[in-house]
PDB file of C-alpha atoms and ligand atoms in Angstrom:
ATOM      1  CA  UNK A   1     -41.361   2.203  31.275  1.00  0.00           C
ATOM      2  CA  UNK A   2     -38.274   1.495  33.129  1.00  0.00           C
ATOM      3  CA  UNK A   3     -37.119  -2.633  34.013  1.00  0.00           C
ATOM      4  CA  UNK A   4     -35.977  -2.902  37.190  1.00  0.00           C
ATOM      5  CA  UNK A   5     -33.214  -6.065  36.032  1.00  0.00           C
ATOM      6  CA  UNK A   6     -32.532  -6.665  32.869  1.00  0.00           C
ATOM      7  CA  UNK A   7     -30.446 -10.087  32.694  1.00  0.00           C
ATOM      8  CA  UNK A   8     -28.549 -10.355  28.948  1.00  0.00           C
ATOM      9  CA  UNK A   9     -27.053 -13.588  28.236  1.00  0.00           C
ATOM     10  CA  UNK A  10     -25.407 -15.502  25.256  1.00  0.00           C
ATOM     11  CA  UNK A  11     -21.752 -16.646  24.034  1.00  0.00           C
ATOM     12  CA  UNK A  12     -19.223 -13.874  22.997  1.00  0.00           C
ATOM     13  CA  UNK A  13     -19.304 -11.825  19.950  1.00  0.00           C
ATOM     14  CA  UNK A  14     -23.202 -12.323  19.957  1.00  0.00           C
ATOM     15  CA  UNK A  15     -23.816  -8.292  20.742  1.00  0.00           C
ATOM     16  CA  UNK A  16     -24.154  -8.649  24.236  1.00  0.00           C
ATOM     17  CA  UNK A  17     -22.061  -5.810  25.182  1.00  0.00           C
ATOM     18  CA  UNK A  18     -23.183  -3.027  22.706  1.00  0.00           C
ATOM     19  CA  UNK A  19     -26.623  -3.724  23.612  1.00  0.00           C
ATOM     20  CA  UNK A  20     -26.112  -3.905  27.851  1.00  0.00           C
ATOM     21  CA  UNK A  21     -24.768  -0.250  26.945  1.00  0.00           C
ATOM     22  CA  UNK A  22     -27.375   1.157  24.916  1.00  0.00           C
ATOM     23  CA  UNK A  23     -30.405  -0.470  26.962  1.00  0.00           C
ATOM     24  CA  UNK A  24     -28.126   1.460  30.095  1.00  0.00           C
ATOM     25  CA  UNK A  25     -28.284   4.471  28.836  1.00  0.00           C
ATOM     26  CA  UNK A  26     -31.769   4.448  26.963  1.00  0.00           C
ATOM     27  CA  UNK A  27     -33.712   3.302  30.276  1.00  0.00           C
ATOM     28  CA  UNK A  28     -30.552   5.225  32.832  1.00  0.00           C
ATOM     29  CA  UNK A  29     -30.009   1.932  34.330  1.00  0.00           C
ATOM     30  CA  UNK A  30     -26.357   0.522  35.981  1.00  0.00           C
ATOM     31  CA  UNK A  31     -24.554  -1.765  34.061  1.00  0.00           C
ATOM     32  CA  UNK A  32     -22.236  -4.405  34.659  1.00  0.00           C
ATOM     33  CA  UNK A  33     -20.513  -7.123  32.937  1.00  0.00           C
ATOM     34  CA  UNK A  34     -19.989  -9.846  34.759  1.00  0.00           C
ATOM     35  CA  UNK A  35     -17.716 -11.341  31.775  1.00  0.00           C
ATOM     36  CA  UNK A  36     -15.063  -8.995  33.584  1.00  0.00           C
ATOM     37  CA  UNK A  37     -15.164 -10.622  36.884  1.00  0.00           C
ATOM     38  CA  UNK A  38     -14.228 -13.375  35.526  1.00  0.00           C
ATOM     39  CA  UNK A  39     -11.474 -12.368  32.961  1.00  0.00           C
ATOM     40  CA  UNK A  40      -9.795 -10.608  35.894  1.00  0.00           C
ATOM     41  CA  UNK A  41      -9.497 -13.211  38.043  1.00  0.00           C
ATOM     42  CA  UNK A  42      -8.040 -15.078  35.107  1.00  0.00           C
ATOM     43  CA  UNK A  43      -6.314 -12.230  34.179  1.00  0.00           C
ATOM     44  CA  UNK A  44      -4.446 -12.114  37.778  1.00  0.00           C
ATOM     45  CA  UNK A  45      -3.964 -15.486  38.052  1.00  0.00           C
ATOM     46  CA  UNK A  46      -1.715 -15.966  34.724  1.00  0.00           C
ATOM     47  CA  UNK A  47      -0.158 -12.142  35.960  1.00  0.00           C
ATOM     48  CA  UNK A  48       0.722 -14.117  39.045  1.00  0.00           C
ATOM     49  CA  UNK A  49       2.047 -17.191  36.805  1.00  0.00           C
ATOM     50  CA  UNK A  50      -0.166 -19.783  38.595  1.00  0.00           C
ATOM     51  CA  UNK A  51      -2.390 -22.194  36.987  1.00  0.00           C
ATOM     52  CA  UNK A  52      -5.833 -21.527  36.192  1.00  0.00           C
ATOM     53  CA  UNK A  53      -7.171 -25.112  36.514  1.00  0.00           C
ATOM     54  CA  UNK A  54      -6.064 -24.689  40.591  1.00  0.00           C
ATOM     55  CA  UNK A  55      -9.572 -24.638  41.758  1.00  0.00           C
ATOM     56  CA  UNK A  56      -8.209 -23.354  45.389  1.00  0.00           C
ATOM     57  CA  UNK A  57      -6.148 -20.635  43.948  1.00  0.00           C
ATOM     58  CA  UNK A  58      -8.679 -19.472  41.715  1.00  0.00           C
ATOM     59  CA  UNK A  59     -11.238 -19.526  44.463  1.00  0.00           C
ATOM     60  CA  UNK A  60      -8.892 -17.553  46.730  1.00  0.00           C
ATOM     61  CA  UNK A  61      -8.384 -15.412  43.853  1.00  0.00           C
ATOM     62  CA  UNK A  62     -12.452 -14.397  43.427  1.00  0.00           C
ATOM     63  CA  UNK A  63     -13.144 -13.944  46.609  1.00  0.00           C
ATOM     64  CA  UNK A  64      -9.882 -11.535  46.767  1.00  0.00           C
ATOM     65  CA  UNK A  65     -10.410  -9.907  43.717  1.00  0.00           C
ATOM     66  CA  UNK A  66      -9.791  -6.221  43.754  1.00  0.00           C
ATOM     67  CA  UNK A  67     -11.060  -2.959  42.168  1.00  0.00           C
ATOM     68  CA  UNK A  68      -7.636  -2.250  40.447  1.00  0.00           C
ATOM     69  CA  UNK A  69      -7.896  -5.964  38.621  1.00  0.00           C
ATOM     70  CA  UNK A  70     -10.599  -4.848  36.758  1.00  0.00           C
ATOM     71  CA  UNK A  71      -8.274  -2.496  34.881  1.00  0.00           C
ATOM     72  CA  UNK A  72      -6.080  -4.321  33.992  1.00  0.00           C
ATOM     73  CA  UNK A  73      -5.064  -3.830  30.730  1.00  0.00           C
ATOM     74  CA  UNK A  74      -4.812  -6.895  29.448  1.00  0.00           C
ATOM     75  CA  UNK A  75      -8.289  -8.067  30.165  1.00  0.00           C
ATOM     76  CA  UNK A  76      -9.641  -8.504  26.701  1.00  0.00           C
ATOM     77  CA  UNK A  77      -6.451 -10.185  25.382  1.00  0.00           C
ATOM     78  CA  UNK A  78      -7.092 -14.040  24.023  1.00  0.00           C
ATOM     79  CA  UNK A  79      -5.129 -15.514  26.389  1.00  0.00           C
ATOM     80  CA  UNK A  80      -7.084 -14.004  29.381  1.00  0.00           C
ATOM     81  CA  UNK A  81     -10.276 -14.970  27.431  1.00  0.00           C
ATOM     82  CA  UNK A  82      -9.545 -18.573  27.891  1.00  0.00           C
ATOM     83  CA  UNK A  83      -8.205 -18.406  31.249  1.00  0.00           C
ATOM     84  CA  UNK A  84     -11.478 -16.646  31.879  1.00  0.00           C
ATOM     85  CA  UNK A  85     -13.663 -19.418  30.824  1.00  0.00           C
ATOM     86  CA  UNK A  86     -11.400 -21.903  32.724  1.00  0.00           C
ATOM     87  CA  UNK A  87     -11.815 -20.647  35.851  1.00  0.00           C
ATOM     88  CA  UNK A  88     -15.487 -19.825  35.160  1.00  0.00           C
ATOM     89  CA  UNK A  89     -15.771 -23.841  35.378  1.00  0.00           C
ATOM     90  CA  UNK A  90     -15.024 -24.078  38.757  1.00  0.00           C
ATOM     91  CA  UNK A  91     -18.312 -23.950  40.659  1.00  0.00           C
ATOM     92  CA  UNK A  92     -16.235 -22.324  43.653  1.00  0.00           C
ATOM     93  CA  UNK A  93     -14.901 -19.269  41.955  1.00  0.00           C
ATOM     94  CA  UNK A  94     -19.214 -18.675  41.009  1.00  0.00           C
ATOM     95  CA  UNK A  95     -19.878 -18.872  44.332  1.00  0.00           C
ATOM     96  CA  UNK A  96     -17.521 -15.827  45.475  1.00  0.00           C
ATOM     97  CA  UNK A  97     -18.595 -14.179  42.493  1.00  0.00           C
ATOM     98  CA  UNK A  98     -22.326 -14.457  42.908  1.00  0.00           C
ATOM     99  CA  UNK A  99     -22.902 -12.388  45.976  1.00  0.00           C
ATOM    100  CA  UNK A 100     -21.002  -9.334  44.495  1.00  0.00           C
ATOM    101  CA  UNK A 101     -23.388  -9.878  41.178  1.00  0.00           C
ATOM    102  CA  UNK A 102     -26.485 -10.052  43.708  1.00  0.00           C
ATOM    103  CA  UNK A 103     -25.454  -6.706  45.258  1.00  0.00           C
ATOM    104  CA  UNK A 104     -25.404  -4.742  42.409  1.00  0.00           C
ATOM    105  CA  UNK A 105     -28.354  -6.226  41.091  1.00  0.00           C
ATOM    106  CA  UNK A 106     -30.064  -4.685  44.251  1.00  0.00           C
ATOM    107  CA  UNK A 107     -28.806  -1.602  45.160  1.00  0.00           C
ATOM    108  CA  UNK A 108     -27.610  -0.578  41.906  1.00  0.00           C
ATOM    109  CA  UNK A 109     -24.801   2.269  41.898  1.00  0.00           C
ATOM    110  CA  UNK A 110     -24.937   5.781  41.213  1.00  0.00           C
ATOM    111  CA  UNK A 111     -28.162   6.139  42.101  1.00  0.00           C
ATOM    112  CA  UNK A 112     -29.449   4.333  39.404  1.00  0.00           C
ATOM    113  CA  UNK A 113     -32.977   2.803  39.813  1.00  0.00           C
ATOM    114  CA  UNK A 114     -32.215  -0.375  37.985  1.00  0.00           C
ATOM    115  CA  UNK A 115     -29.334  -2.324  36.006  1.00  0.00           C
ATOM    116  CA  UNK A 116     -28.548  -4.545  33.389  1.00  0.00           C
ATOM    117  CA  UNK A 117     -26.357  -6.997  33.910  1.00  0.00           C
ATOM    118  CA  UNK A 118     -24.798  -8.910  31.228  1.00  0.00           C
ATOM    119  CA  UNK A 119     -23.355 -12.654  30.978  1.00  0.00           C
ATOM    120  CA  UNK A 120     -23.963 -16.410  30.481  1.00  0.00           C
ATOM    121  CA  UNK A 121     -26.023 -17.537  33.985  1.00  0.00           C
ATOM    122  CA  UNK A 122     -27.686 -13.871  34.804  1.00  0.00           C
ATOM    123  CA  UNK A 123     -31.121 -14.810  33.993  1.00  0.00           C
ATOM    124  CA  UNK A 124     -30.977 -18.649  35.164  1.00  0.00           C
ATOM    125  CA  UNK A 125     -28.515 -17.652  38.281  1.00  0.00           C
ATOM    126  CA  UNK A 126     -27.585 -14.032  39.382  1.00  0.00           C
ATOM    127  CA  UNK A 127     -30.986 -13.071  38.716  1.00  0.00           C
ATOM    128  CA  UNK A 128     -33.696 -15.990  38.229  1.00  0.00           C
ATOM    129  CA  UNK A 129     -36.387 -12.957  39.321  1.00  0.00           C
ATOM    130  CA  UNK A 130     -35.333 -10.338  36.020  1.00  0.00           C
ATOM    131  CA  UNK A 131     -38.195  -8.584  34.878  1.00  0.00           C
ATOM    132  CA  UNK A 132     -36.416  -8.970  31.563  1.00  0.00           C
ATOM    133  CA  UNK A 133     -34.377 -11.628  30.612  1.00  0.00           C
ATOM    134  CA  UNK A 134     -32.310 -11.366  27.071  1.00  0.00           C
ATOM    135  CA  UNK A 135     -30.471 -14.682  25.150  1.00  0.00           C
ATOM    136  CA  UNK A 136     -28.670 -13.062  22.275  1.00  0.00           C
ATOM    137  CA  UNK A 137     -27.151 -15.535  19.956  1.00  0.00           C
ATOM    138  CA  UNK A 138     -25.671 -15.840  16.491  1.00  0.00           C
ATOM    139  CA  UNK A 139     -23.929 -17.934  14.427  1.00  0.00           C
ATOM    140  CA  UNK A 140     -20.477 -18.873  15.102  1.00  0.00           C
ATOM    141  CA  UNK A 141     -19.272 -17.949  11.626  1.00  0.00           C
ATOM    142  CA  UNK A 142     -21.150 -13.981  12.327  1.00  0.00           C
ATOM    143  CA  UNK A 143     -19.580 -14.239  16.210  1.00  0.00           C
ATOM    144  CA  UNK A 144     -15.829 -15.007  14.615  1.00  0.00           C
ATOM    145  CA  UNK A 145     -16.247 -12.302  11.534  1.00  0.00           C
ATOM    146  CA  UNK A 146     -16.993  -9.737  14.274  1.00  0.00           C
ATOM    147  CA  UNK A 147     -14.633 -10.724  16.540  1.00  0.00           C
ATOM    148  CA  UNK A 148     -11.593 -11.020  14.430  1.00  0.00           C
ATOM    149  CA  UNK A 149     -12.919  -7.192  12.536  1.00  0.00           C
ATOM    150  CA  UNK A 150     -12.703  -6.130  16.579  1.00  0.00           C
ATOM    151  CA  UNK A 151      -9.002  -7.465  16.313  1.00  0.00           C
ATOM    152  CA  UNK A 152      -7.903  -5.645  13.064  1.00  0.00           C
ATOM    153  CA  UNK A 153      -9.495  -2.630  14.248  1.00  0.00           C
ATOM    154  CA  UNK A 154      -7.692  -2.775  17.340  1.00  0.00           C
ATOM    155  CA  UNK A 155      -4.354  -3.223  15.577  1.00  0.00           C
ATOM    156  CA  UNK A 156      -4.159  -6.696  15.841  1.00  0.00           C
ATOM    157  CA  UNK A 157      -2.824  -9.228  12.719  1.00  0.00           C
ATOM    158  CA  UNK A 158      -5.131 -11.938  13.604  1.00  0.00           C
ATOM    159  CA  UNK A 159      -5.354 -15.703  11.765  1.00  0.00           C
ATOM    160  CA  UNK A 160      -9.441 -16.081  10.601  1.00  0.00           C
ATOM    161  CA  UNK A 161      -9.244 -19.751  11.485  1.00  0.00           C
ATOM    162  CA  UNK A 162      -7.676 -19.299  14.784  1.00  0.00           C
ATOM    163  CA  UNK A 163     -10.335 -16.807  15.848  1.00  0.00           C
ATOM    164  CA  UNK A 164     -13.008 -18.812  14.759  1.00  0.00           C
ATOM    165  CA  UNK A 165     -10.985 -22.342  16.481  1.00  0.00           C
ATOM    166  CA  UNK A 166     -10.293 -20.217  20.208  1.00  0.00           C
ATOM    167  CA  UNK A 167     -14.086 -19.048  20.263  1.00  0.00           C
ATOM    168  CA  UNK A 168     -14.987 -22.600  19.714  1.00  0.00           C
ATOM    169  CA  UNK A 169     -13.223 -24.043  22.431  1.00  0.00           C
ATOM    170  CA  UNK A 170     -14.588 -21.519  24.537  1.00  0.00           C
ATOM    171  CA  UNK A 171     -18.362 -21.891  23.730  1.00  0.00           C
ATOM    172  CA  UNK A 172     -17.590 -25.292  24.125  1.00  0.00           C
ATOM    173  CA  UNK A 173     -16.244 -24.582  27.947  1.00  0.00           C
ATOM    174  CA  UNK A 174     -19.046 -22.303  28.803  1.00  0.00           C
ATOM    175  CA  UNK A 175     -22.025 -24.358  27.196  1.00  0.00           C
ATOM    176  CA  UNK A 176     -20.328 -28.259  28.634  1.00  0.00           C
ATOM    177  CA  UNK A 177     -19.763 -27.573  31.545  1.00  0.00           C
ATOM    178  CA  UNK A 178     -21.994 -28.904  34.651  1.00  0.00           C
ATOM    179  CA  UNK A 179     -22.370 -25.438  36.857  1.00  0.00           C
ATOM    180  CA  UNK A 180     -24.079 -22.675  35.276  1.00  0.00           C
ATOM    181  CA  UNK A 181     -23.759 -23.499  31.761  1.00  0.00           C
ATOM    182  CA  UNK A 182     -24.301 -21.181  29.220  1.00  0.00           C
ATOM    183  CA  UNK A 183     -28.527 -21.726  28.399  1.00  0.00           C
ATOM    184  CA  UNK A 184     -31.466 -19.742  27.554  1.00  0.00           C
ATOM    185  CA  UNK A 185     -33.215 -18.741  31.014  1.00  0.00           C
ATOM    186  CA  UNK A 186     -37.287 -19.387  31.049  1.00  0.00           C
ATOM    187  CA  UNK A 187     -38.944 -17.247  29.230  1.00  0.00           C
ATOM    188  CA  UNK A 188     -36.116 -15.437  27.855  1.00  0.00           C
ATOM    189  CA  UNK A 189     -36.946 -13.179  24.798  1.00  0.00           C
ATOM    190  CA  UNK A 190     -33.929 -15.069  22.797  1.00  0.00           C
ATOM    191  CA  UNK A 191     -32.533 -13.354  19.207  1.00  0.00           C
ATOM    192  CA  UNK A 192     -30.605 -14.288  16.660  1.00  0.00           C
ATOM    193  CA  UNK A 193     -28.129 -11.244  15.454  1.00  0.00           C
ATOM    194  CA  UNK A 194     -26.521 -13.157  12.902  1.00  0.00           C
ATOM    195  CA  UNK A 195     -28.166 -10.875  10.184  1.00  0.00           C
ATOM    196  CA  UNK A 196     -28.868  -8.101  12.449  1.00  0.00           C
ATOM    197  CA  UNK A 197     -26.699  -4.610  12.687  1.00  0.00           C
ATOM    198  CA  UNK A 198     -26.429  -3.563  15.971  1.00  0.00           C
ATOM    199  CA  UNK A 199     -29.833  -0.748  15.384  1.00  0.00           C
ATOM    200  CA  UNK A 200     -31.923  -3.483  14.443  1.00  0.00           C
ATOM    201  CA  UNK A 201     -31.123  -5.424  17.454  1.00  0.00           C
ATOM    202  CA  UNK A 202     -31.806  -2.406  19.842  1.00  0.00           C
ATOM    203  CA  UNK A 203     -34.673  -1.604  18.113  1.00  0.00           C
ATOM    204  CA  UNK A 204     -36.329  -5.452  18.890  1.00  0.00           C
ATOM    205  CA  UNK A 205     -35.218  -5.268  22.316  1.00  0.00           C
ATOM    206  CA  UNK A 206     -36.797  -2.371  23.047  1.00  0.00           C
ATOM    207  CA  UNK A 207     -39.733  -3.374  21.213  1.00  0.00           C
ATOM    208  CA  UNK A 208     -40.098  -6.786  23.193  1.00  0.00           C
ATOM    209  CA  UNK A 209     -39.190  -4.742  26.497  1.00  0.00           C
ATOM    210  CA  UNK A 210     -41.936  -2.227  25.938  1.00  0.00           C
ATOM    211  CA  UNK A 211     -45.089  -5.010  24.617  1.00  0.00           C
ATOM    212  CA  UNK A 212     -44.162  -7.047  28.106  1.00  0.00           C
ATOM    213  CA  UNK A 213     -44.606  -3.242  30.229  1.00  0.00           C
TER     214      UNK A 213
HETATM  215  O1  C5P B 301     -18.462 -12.186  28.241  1.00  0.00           O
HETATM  216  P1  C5P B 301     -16.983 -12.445  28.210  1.00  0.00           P
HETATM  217  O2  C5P B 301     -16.504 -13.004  26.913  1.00  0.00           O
HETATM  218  O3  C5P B 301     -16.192 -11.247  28.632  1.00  0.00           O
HETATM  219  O4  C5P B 301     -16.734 -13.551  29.340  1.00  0.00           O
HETATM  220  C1  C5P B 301     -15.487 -14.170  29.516  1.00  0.00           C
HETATM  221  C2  C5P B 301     -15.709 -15.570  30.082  1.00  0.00           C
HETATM  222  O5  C5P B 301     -16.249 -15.461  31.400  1.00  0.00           O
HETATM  223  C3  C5P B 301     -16.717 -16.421  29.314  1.00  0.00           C
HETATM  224  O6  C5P B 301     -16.111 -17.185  28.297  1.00  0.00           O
HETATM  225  C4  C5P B 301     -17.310 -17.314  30.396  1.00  0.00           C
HETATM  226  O7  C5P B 301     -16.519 -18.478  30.574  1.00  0.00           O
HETATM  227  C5  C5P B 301     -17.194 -16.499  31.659  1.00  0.00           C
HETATM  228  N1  C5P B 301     -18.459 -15.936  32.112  1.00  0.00           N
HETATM  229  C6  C5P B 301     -19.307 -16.745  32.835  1.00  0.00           C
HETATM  230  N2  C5P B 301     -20.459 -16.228  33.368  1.00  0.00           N
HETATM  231  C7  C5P B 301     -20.783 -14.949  33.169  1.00  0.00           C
HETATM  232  C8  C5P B 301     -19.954 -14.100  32.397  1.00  0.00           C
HETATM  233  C9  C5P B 301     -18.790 -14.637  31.855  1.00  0.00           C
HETATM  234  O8  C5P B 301     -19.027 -17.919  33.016  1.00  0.00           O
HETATM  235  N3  C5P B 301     -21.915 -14.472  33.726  1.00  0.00           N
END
């Protein structure tokens, strides 16, 4: 069996990412994370030293955003995390991301014969029509532990309780606010990885993939 769309939702540091890349290369299927999009337009807009609550500028700034901003270097860095979610509040910078989602939903690149696509809105928004839709959650205490172990493997000197504070204000951004907030789609398949190693979740996800096929 191959999905056509997979949609894979949930906060940060739930597992999203190692599992869009597994279930990409187990079923040969496109990925993209749409987290990105949105980091590099926040990325670009504190690069540019503008303000990311400027709902014009950071429309302007999605529906301009470039190939080359989503290399930027800096696009996993705390402070473009927040500007991320900030800008991810405006319902105008969705819309001029949404068609670009679409797009590679449907004609997936590479010839690839399907995608994953992972996020917060994929299965209620980008793709309400996934033949698979994923919510992977976990506690915040599991989400922070993995996050700030991310951090000191990366080189980093980070503060436990200002890990655990900065992902809090953001799942507080991205599940509050009134367009697209971060929610379980319909019949999502929705797991908890707080006690889960990264195997065990692949190995339910496939499971649960292959009993719906
Ligand atoms: O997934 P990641 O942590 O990279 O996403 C960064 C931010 O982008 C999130 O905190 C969220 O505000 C926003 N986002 C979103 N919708 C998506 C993907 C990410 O609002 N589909």
């Amino acid at each position: 069996v191959r999905p056509q769309v997979i949609a894979l939702d949930g906060p940060s540091a739930a597992g999203k990412g190692t599992l869009a890349r597994r279930l990409a290369s187990h079923y040969d299927l496109a990925h993209l994370d749409t987290g990105s999009l949105y980091r590099a337009v926040g990325r670009r807009i504190l690069r540019e030293g503008r303000d990311p609550k400027d709902a014009t500028y950071a429309a302007e700034t999605a529906a301009n955003l470039q190939p080359v901003d989503l290399k930027d270097p800096e696009l996993r860095s705390e402070a473009t995390s927040q500007a991320a979610s900030i800008v991810a509040a405006i319902p105008a910078v969705r819309a001029n991301l949404l068609a670009w989602q679409r797009e590679f939903a449907k004609a997936p690149p590479d010839g690839k014969q399907g995608v994953v696509l992972d996020g917060r809105d994929i299965g209620t928004v980008i793709c309400p029509d996934a033949d698979v839709k994923l919510f992977v959650t976990a506690s915040p205490e599991a989400r922070a532990e993995r996050r700030f172990q991310e951090l000191q493997a990366a080189g980093a000197n980070p503060i436990r309780r200002a890990v655990l504070d900065e992902m809090a204000s953001r799942d507080r951004r991205d599940s509050e606010r009134a367009t697209a907030p971060l929610l379980p789609a319909d019949g999502a398949f929705v797991l908890d990885t707080s006690d889960l190693d990264a195997d065990a979740v692949f190995d339910r996800v496939v499971a649960f993939i292959e009993s719906k096929t």
